[in-house]
Structures are given as C-alpha cells and as structure tokens.
mmCIF file of C-alpha atoms in Angstrom:
data_model
loop_
_atom_site.group_PDB
_atom_site.id
_atom_site.type_symbol
_atom_site.label_atom_id
_atom_site.label_comp_id
_atom_site.label_asym_id
_atom_site.label_seq_id
_atom_site.Cartn_x
_atom_site.Cartn_y
_atom_site.Cartn_z
ATOM 1 C CA UNK A 20 61.263 56.313 127.291
ATOM 2 C CA UNK A 21 59.800 58.673 125.217
ATOM 3 C CA UNK A 22 56.596 60.233 127.617
ATOM 4 C CA UNK A 23 54.252 61.628 125.935
ATOM 5 C CA UNK A 24 51.149 63.383 126.972
ATOM 6 C CA UNK A 25 48.843 63.348 123.175
ATOM 7 C CA UNK A 26 49.173 64.665 119.854
ATOM 8 C CA UNK A 27 46.263 65.673 118.222
ATOM 9 C CA UNK A 28 45.563 66.846 114.620
ATOM 10 C CA UNK A 29 44.042 70.337 114.732
ATOM 11 C CA UNK A 30 41.360 71.373 112.216
ATOM 12 C CA UNK A 31 40.634 73.784 110.300
ATOM 13 C CA UNK A 32 41.547 76.950 111.655
ATOM 14 C CA UNK A 33 42.483 75.920 115.279
ATOM 15 C CA UNK A 34 42.668 73.467 118.213
ATOM 16 C CA UNK A 35 40.822 72.620 121.086
ATOM 17 C CA UNK A 36 41.338 74.503 124.438
ATOM 18 C CA UNK A 37 45.796 72.866 125.129
ATOM 19 C CA UNK A 38 46.025 72.448 128.934
ATOM 20 C CA UNK A 39 49.927 73.481 129.287
ATOM 21 C CA UNK A 40 51.282 70.386 132.118
ATOM 22 C CA UNK A 41 53.370 73.299 133.064
ATOM 23 C CA UNK A 42 52.516 77.158 133.257
ATOM 24 C CA UNK A 43 54.043 79.208 130.940
ATOM 25 C CA UNK A 44 55.152 83.298 130.955
ATOM 26 C CA UNK A 45 54.486 85.472 128.484
ATOM 27 C CA UNK A 46 55.409 89.166 129.754
ATOM 28 C CA UNK A 47 54.483 89.292 133.440
ATOM 29 C CA UNK A 48 51.002 86.603 132.557
ATOM 30 C CA UNK A 49 51.395 83.160 133.431
ATOM 31 C CA UNK A 50 49.266 80.623 131.247
ATOM 32 C CA UNK A 51 48.290 77.042 131.570
ATOM 33 C CA UNK A 52 46.470 76.441 128.240
ATOM 34 C CA UNK A 53 47.346 77.373 124.454
ATOM 35 C CA UNK A 54 45.446 77.248 121.009
ATOM 36 C CA UNK A 55 47.176 75.841 117.818
ATOM 37 C CA UNK A 56 45.941 78.170 115.146
ATOM 38 C CA UNK A 57 45.934 76.586 111.834
ATOM 39 C CA UNK A 58 47.214 80.384 110.131
ATOM 40 C CA UNK A 59 50.419 80.413 111.979
ATOM 41 C CA UNK A 60 50.443 81.166 115.294
ATOM 42 C CA UNK A 61 49.273 80.682 118.988
ATOM 43 C CA UNK A 62 47.035 82.196 121.512
ATOM 44 C CA UNK A 63 46.235 81.910 124.780
ATOM 45 C CA UNK A 64 42.711 82.744 126.036
ATOM 46 C CA UNK A 65 40.842 82.115 123.281
ATOM 47 C CA UNK A 66 40.659 80.244 119.875
ATOM 48 C CA UNK A 67 41.807 82.966 116.973
ATOM 49 C CA UNK A 68 40.275 81.842 113.084
ATOM 50 C CA UNK A 69 41.570 84.903 111.693
ATOM 51 C CA UNK A 70 43.775 84.170 108.465
ATOM 52 C CA UNK A 71 44.341 87.393 107.334
ATOM 53 C CA UNK A 72 47.390 88.694 109.109
ATOM 54 C CA UNK A 73 46.954 92.111 110.866
ATOM 55 C CA UNK A 74 50.318 94.367 111.479
ATOM 56 C CA UNK A 75 51.831 94.883 115.121
ATOM 57 C CA UNK A 76 51.213 96.184 117.227
ATOM 58 C CA UNK A 77 47.210 95.281 117.150
ATOM 59 C CA UNK A 78 46.345 97.467 120.275
ATOM 60 C CA UNK A 79 44.575 94.292 120.866
ATOM 61 C CA UNK A 80 42.494 92.467 123.737
ATOM 62 C CA UNK A 81 44.523 89.224 122.901
ATOM 63 C CA UNK A 82 48.477 87.729 123.454
ATOM 64 C CA UNK A 83 49.770 86.240 120.470
ATOM 65 C CA UNK A 84 53.205 84.534 119.293
ATOM 66 C CA UNK A 85 53.112 84.517 115.462
ATOM 67 C CA UNK A 86 56.050 82.759 113.934
ATOM 68 C CA UNK A 87 54.662 83.082 110.283
ATOM 69 C CA UNK A 88 51.001 84.361 110.561
ATOM 70 C CA UNK A 89 49.050 84.522 107.007
ATOM 71 C CA UNK A 90 46.868 82.410 105.053
ATOM 72 C CA UNK A 91 47.111 78.775 105.630
ATOM 73 C CA UNK A 92 44.481 76.013 104.570
ATOM 74 C CA UNK A 93 45.201 72.147 105.632
ATOM 75 C CA UNK A 94 41.318 71.188 104.602
ATOM 76 C CA UNK A 95 43.283 69.195 101.469
ATOM 77 C CA UNK A 96 46.749 69.230 102.132
ATOM 78 C CA UNK A 97 49.228 69.580 105.195
ATOM 79 C CA UNK A 98 48.913 68.684 108.924
ATOM 80 C CA UNK A 99 48.591 71.223 111.994
ATOM 81 C CA UNK A 100 49.653 68.519 115.614
ATOM 82 C CA UNK A 101 50.577 69.552 118.870
ATOM 83 C CA UNK A 102 52.127 67.620 121.793
ATOM 84 C CA UNK A 103 53.994 67.830 124.815
ATOM 85 C CA UNK A 104 57.254 65.397 126.325
ATOM 86 C CA UNK A 105 58.280 65.222 129.238
ATOM 87 C CA UNK A 106 60.839 63.224 128.737
ATOM 88 C CA UNK A 107 62.955 61.062 126.358
ATOM 89 C CA UNK A 108 64.975 62.326 123.241
ATOM 90 C CA UNK A 109 62.463 64.861 122.681
ATOM 91 C CA UNK A 110 63.826 66.286 126.040
ATOM 92 C CA UNK A 111 67.427 65.451 125.888
ATOM 93 C CA UNK A 112 67.640 67.632 122.636
ATOM 94 C CA UNK A 113 66.402 70.636 124.077
ATOM 95 C CA UNK A 114 68.615 70.538 126.693
ATOM 96 C CA UNK A 115 72.047 70.030 124.091
ATOM 97 C CA UNK A 116 69.929 73.152 122.284
ATOM 98 C CA UNK A 117 69.647 75.436 125.056
ATOM 99 C CA UNK A 118 73.039 74.568 126.129
ATOM 100 C CA UNK A 119 74.454 75.479 123.183
ATOM 101 C CA UNK A 120 72.114 77.957 121.955
ATOM 102 C CA UNK A 121 72.126 80.063 124.962
ATOM 103 C CA UNK A 122 75.519 79.049 127.228
ATOM 104 C CA UNK A 123 75.355 81.440 130.630
ATOM 105 C CA UNK A 124 71.775 79.627 130.895
ATOM 106 C CA UNK A 125 74.813 75.899 131.586
ATOM 107 C CA UNK A 126 73.321 74.040 133.167
ATOM 108 C CA UNK A 127 69.633 74.040 131.559
ATOM 109 C CA UNK A 128 68.231 70.658 131.827
ATOM 110 C CA UNK A 129 64.909 70.583 130.155
ATOM 111 C CA UNK A 130 61.826 68.887 131.946
ATOM 112 C CA UNK A 131 58.817 69.524 129.203
ATOM 113 C CA UNK A 132 58.520 70.431 125.577
ATOM 114 C CA UNK A 133 55.484 71.603 123.899
ATOM 115 C CA UNK A 134 55.786 71.014 119.967
ATOM 116 C CA UNK A 135 53.529 72.461 117.268
ATOM 117 C CA UNK A 136 53.891 71.536 114.083
ATOM 118 C CA UNK A 137 52.245 72.949 110.697
ATOM 119 C CA UNK A 138 53.479 70.306 108.405
ATOM 120 C CA UNK A 139 53.134 70.481 104.528
ATOM 121 C CA UNK A 140 50.642 72.779 104.771
ATOM 122 C CA UNK A 141 49.896 74.642 101.675
ATOM 123 C CA UNK A 142 48.849 78.875 100.987
ATOM 124 C CA UNK A 143 45.039 79.351 100.783
ATOM 125 C CA UNK A 144 43.676 77.844 98.327
ATOM 126 C CA UNK A 145 45.773 74.842 98.080
ATOM 127 C CA UNK A 146 48.222 76.336 96.067
ATOM 128 C CA UNK A 147 51.221 74.067 96.762
ATOM 129 C CA UNK A 148 53.367 73.287 99.933
ATOM 130 C CA UNK A 149 54.269 76.581 101.550
ATOM 131 C CA UNK A 150 56.234 75.248 104.940
ATOM 132 C CA UNK A 151 57.277 73.350 107.842
ATOM 133 C CA UNK A 152 57.241 75.230 110.858
ATOM 134 C CA UNK A 153 57.997 73.665 114.265
ATOM 135 C CA UNK A 154 57.426 75.216 117.337
ATOM 136 C CA UNK A 155 58.931 74.116 120.811
ATOM 137 C CA UNK A 156 58.261 75.293 124.445
ATOM 138 C CA UNK A 157 61.294 74.197 127.056
ATOM 139 C CA UNK A 158 61.142 74.436 129.983
ATOM 140 C CA UNK A 159 62.655 73.401 133.109
ATOM 141 C CA UNK A 160 61.142 73.202 136.945
ATOM 142 C CA UNK A 161 62.648 76.108 138.543
ATOM 143 C CA UNK A 162 61.452 78.314 141.465
ATOM 144 C CA UNK A 163 61.126 81.549 138.279
ATOM 145 C CA UNK A 164 60.550 81.047 134.807
ATOM 146 C CA UNK A 165 62.332 83.295 131.760
ATOM 147 C CA UNK A 166 61.184 82.550 128.494
ATOM 148 C CA UNK A 167 61.909 82.853 124.981
ATOM 149 C CA UNK A 168 61.600 82.081 121.815
ATOM 150 C CA UNK A 169 63.481 81.451 119.093
ATOM 151 C CA UNK A 170 62.517 81.295 115.087
ATOM 152 C CA UNK A 171 64.802 80.342 111.786
ATOM 153 C CA UNK A 172 64.160 80.072 109.052
ATOM 154 C CA UNK A 173 65.198 78.845 105.987
ATOM 155 C CA UNK A 174 63.408 78.466 102.142
ATOM 156 C CA UNK A 175 60.154 80.323 102.353
ATOM 157 C CA UNK A 176 58.685 79.482 98.935
ATOM 158 C CA UNK A 177 57.547 82.767 97.378
ATOM 159 C CA UNK A 178 53.947 84.194 97.340
ATOM 160 C CA UNK A 179 51.799 87.434 96.945
ATOM 161 C CA UNK A 180 49.950 86.928 100.650
ATOM 162 C CA UNK A 181 51.028 89.132 103.131
ATOM 163 C CA UNK A 182 52.581 87.981 106.306
ATOM 164 C CA UNK A 183 53.227 88.815 110.151
ATOM 165 C CA UNK A 184 56.090 87.127 112.135
ATOM 166 C CA UNK A 185 56.646 88.050 115.357
ATOM 167 C CA UNK A 186 54.873 88.419 118.896
ATOM 168 C CA UNK A 187 52.425 90.940 120.852
ATOM 169 C CA UNK A 188 50.602 90.891 124.084
ATOM 170 C CA UNK A 189 47.868 92.527 125.292
ATOM 171 C CA UNK A 190 46.862 96.499 124.255
ATOM 172 C CA UNK A 191 50.460 96.639 122.514
ATOM 173 C CA UNK A 192 52.200 96.910 125.777
ATOM 174 C CA UNK A 193 55.048 94.703 124.529
ATOM 175 C CA UNK A 194 55.380 93.529 121.003
ATOM 176 C CA UNK A 195 58.180 93.274 117.911
ATOM 177 C CA UNK A 196 57.625 92.534 114.532
ATOM 178 C CA UNK A 197 60.158 90.731 112.145
ATOM 179 C CA UNK A 198 61.503 92.789 109.457
ATOM 180 C CA UNK A 199 60.502 91.796 106.443
ATOM 181 C CA UNK A 200 56.420 91.430 107.598
ATOM 182 C CA UNK A 201 53.774 92.717 105.268
ATOM 183 C CA UNK A 202 56.685 93.277 103.085
ATOM 184 C CA UNK A 203 57.865 91.769 99.294
ATOM 185 C CA UNK A 204 60.634 90.594 101.144
ATOM 186 C CA UNK A 205 59.248 88.114 103.113
ATOM 187 C CA UNK A 206 59.651 85.247 101.373
ATOM 188 C CA UNK A 207 61.576 84.053 98.403
ATOM 189 C CA UNK A 208 65.314 83.842 97.875
ATOM 190 C CA UNK A 209 65.671 87.006 99.210
ATOM 191 C CA UNK A 210 63.276 86.722 102.286
ATOM 192 C CA UNK A 211 64.504 89.029 105.359
ATOM 193 C CA UNK A 212 63.456 86.210 106.792
ATOM 194 C CA UNK A 213 65.857 84.156 106.009
ATOM 195 C CA UNK A 214 68.634 86.558 105.701
ATOM 196 C CA UNK A 215 68.282 88.533 108.286
ATOM 197 C CA UNK A 216 69.069 87.816 112.130
ATOM 198 C CA UNK A 217 69.062 89.471 115.176
ATOM 199 C CA UNK A 218 70.870 87.255 116.531
ATOM 200 C CA UNK A 219 74.034 87.238 113.992
ATOM 201 C CA UNK A 220 73.018 84.256 112.948
ATOM 202 C CA UNK A 221 71.187 83.744 109.588
ATOM 203 C CA UNK A 222 67.974 83.291 109.694
ATOM 204 C CA UNK A 223 67.527 83.487 113.465
ATOM 205 C CA UNK A 224 66.020 85.984 115.716
ATOM 206 C CA UNK A 225 66.028 85.230 118.912
ATOM 207 C CA UNK A 226 63.290 87.353 121.720
ATOM 208 C CA UNK A 227 62.733 86.968 125.638
ATOM 209 C CA UNK A 228 59.816 87.360 126.312
ATOM 210 C CA UNK A 229 58.460 86.538 130.348
ATOM 211 C CA UNK A 230 59.049 90.188 131.646
ATOM 212 C CA UNK A 231 58.166 93.678 130.486
ATOM 213 C CA UNK A 232 61.000 94.661 128.203
ATOM 214 C CA UNK A 233 61.577 93.538 124.772
ATOM 215 C CA UNK A 234 63.383 90.601 122.935
ATOM 216 C CA UNK A 235 66.841 91.574 121.501
ATOM 217 C CA UNK A 236 70.650 90.536 120.388
ATOM 218 C CA UNK A 237 71.162 89.779 124.228
ATOM 219 C CA UNK A 238 67.862 87.783 125.033
ATOM 220 C CA UNK A 239 68.510 84.333 125.460
ATOM 221 C CA UNK A 240 66.245 81.836 126.226
ATOM 222 C CA UNK A 241 65.582 79.606 130.008
ATOM 223 C CA UNK A 242 62.072 78.424 128.695
ATOM 224 C CA UNK A 243 60.873 78.911 125.515
ATOM 225 C CA UNK A 244 62.412 78.373 122.072
ATOM 226 C CA UNK A 245 60.739 78.243 118.511
ATOM 227 C CA UNK A 246 62.167 76.949 115.660
ATOM 228 C CA UNK A 247 60.712 78.015 111.630
ATOM 229 C CA UNK A 248 61.279 76.077 108.738
ATOM 230 C CA UNK A 249 59.769 77.223 105.775
ATOM 231 C CA UNK A 250 60.429 75.900 102.425
#
C-alpha cells in the first residue's frame, strides 16, 4: 500500500528541479521545489554544485540545509536518490517517530514524506565509502505548518577535508553551524557531531526552521525531520 511519486538517481553535482507535493516552510518562506545536491546539502531556488563548503554564516543569496556539506563524488560509486511518499509504511514510521521524539505535538499524523539519500558516497577522489545520509522531510495537513530538522550522527569515517553541518538562510538572517564544523573533530571516533547534542541524546541535533527564530533544545518538529548516518 505504498504511494510513491518518484525516485531518481542524482547525477554528479545535483538533481533536476524537484516539485514538492506539499509546500515547505523555511524561515518564513514557502518553497514548492527543492534540489538535492551531491555534496551533502539541499537548496531551493537553484542547484548548487559547490564542493568546497563555506562557513556559516555565508551572508549569501540562498537558503541552504546542509546535514554534511563536504567534497563528495558519486561518479564511480555510491548513489544519491530522492523519493516522495504519500501513504504506506514510510508515513507510518514517520508518524511514530515524530510522536516519540516530539510528544507535545501528539497526535501527529504524517501525510507526506520526502526522502533524500546519499548511499555509500565517498570523499573525492573516491577514497572509500564515507557516509550513508538519509534525510526525511515529514509533513501533515494543517492550516499552519511548523518546520524543523533532526540530524542523527553515528560513526563518520575520518578524513582531513573540511565539513559544514547546519543551516543558513538568505543574507544569514538565521543560521546555525553544528559544533565541530571546520574542525579536526568533525570525523573519526571523537567526532563532536557524533558525541555532542543539543537535545541531550548523543549524536542528535534538532532545530526549528519554519519562522524567525533559531532552533535549540526546546525546538521540536511538526513537519520536517532529518536523519544523518555516516560510517
């Protein structure tokens, strides 16, 4: 009983324009489209192939969500895909997860899930598998939508390249850089991404991203949740 709109392999650099089946609110702006970019981030207005991460705040012209922005390369191995669900087990699991993680939104019933994955994508130039990233955008049909994301980190393969994790907005009116970005502590057994948290659960970071306020310990999700698993 699955209802899936599409699943597409993303070529080197970025996906084509993806039309969202429900609007997504990101700090006061509603988007009906998204691009899944190879190098570990999502953008809304234009695809972005930039492989060298920039530090947040960028003070740039684009909104960006970056669970793990670094120099990745799926030309020889690994896949970047996306898919939308409107019914079935994925929505059921999303509903369960939201009600578990964010009990004061209970009862929450997901009606749409957008999933993007970076599966076995290595660092450039193909130095072994780096990460398995799964991003779920979850939403229900209500008159007012709230948007959040949750990032879950496990083991991240050690490497010396730079990383940026977090989010940024147009002109950086709102942004957050997860501690460990652009440091030697981003990867490996002592990764601050994996060992740290802003919700008292090791390796998990949650942020509210629908309106003009930054996320944090008390910011939970009603319409969007993100998971990142790296190894």
